[in-house]
PDB file of C-alpha atoms in Angstrom:
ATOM      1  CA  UNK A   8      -9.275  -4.078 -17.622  1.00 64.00           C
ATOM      2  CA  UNK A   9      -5.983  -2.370 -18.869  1.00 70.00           C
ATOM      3  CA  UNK A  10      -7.835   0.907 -18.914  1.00 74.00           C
ATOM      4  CA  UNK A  11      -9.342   0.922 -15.511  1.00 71.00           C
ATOM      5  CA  UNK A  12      -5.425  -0.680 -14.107  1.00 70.00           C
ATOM      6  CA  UNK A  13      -3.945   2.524 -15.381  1.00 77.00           C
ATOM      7  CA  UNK A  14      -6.250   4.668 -13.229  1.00 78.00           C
ATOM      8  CA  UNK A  15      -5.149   3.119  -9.967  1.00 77.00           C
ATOM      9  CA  UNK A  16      -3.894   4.762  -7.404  1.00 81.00           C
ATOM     10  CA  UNK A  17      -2.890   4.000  -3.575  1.00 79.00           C
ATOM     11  CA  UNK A  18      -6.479   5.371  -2.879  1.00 82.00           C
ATOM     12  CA  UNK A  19      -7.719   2.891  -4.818  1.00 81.00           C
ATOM     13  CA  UNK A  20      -6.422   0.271  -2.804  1.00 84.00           C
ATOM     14  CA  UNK A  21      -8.034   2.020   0.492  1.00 90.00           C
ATOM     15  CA  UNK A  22     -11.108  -0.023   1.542  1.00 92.00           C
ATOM     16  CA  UNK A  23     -12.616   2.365   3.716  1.00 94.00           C
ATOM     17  CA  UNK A  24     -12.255   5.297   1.346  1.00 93.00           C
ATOM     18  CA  UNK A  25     -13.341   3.553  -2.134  1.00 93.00           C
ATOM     19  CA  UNK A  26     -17.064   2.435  -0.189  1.00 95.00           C
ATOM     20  CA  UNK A  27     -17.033   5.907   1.038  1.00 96.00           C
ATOM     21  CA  UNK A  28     -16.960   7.172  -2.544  1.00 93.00           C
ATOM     22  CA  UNK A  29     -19.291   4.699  -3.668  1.00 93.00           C
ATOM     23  CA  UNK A  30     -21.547   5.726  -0.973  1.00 95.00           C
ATOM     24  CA  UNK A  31     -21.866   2.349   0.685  1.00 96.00           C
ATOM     25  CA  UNK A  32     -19.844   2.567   3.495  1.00 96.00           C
ATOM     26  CA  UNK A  33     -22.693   3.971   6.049  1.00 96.00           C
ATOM     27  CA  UNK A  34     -24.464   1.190   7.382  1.00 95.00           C
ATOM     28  CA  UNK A  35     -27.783   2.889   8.067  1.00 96.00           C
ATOM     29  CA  UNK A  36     -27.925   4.120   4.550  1.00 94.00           C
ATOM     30  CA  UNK A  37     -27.418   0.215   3.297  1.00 95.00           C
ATOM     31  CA  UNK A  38     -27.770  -2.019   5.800  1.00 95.00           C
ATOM     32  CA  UNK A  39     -27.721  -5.872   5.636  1.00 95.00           C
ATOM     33  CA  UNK A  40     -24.579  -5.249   2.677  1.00 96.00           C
ATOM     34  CA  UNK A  41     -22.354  -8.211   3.748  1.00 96.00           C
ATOM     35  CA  UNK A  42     -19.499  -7.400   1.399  1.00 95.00           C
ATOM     36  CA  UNK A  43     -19.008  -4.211   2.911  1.00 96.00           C
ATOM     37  CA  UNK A  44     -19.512  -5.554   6.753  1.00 96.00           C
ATOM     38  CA  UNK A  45     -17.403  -8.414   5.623  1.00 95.00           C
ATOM     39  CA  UNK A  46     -14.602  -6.623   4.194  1.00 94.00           C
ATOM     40  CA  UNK A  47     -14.144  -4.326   6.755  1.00 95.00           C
ATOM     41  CA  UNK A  48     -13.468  -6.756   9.538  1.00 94.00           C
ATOM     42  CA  UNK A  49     -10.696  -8.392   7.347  1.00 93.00           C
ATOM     43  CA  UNK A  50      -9.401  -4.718   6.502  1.00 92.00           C
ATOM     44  CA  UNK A  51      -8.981  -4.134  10.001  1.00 93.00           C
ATOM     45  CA  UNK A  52      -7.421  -7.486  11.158  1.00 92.00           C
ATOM     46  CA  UNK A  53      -4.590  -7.369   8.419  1.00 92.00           C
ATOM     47  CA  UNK A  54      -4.321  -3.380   9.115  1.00 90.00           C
ATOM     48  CA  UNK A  55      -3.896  -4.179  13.023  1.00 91.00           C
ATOM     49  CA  UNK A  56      -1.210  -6.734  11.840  1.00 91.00           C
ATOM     50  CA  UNK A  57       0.645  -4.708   9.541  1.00 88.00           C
ATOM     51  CA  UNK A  58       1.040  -2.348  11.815  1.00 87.00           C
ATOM     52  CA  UNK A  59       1.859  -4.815  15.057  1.00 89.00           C
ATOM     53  CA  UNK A  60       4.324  -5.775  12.616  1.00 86.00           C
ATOM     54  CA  UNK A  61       5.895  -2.734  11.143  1.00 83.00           C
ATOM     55  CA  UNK A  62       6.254  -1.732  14.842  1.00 86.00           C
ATOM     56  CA  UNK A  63       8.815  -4.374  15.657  1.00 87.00           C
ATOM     57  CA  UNK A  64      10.919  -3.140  12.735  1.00 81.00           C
ATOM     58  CA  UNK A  65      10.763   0.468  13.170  1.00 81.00           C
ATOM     59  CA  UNK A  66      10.115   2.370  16.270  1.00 88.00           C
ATOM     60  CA  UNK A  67       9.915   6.258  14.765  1.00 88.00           C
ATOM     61  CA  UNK A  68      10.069   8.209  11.734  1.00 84.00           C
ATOM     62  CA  UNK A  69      13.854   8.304  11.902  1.00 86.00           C
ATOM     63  CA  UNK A  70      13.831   4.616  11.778  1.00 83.00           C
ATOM     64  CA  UNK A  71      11.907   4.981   8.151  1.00 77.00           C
ATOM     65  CA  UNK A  72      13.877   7.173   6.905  1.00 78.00           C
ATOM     66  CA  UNK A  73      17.176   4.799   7.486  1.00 80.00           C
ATOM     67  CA  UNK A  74      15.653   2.202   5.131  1.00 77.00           C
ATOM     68  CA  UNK A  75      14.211   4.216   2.856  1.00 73.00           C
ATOM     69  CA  UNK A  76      17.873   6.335   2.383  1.00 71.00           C
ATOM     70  CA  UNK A  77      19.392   2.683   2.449  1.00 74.00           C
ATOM     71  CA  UNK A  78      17.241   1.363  -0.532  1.00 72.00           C
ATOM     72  CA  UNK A  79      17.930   4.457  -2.272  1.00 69.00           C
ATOM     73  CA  UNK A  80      21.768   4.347  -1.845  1.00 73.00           C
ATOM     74  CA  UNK A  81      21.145   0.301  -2.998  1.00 75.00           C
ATOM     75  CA  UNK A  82      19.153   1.622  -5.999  1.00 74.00           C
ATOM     76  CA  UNK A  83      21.655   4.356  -7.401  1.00 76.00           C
ATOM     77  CA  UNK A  84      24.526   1.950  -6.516  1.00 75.00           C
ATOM     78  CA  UNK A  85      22.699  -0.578  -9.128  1.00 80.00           C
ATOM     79  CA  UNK A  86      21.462   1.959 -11.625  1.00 79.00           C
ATOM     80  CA  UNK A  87      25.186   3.463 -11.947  1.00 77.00           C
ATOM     81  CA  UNK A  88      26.788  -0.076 -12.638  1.00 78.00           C
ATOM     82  CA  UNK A  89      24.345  -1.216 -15.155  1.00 81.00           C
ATOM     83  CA  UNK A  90      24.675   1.955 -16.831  1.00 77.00           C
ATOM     84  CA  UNK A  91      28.635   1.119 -16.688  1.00 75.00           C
ATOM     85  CA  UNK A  92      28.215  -2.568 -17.852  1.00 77.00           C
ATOM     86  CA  UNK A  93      26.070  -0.731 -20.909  1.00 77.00           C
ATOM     87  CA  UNK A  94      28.773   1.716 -22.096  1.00 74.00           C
ATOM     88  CA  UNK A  95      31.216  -1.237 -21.603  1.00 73.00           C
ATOM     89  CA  UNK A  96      29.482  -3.326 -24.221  1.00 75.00           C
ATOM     90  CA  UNK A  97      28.783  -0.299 -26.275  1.00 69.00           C
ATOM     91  CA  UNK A  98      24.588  -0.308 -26.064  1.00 58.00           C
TER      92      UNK A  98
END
């Protein structure tokens, strides 16, 4: 399990592109496969949501790109004073 967890990527995590791979994903090739039928429906429900969500928060790119510089400027901010909490105690 810890081996195969390493190799994980965001593409891993991509429903429609890991049955793809696998070669189930065309239904005329496999048909009656349940999981894959299944799984897709509830990939595209919580995708649809997601997204119906993501677009009350953030209307463009620009909008992204606030947060993300935001959480950046949060993370450096918190980085620099634990390193100055460090060199206070002398670690």
């Amino acid at each position: 399990m810890k081996k195969h967890y390493k190799s994980l990527t965001w593409a891993s995590y991509d429903l429609p592109r890991t049955l793809e791979e696998t070669g189930v994903l065309d239904k005329n090739k496999l048909p009656g496969f349940h999981y894959r039928d299944d799984a897709l429906k509830l990939w595209q429900i919580i995708k649809e949501y997601i997204t119906d969500i993501l677009n009350i928060y953030y209307h463009s790119d620009k909008d992204v790109e606030k947060v993300s510089l935001s959480l950046l400027s949060i993370l450096l901010v918190g980085a620099l004073v634990k390193c100055l909490l460090l060199l206070q105690s002398g670690k």
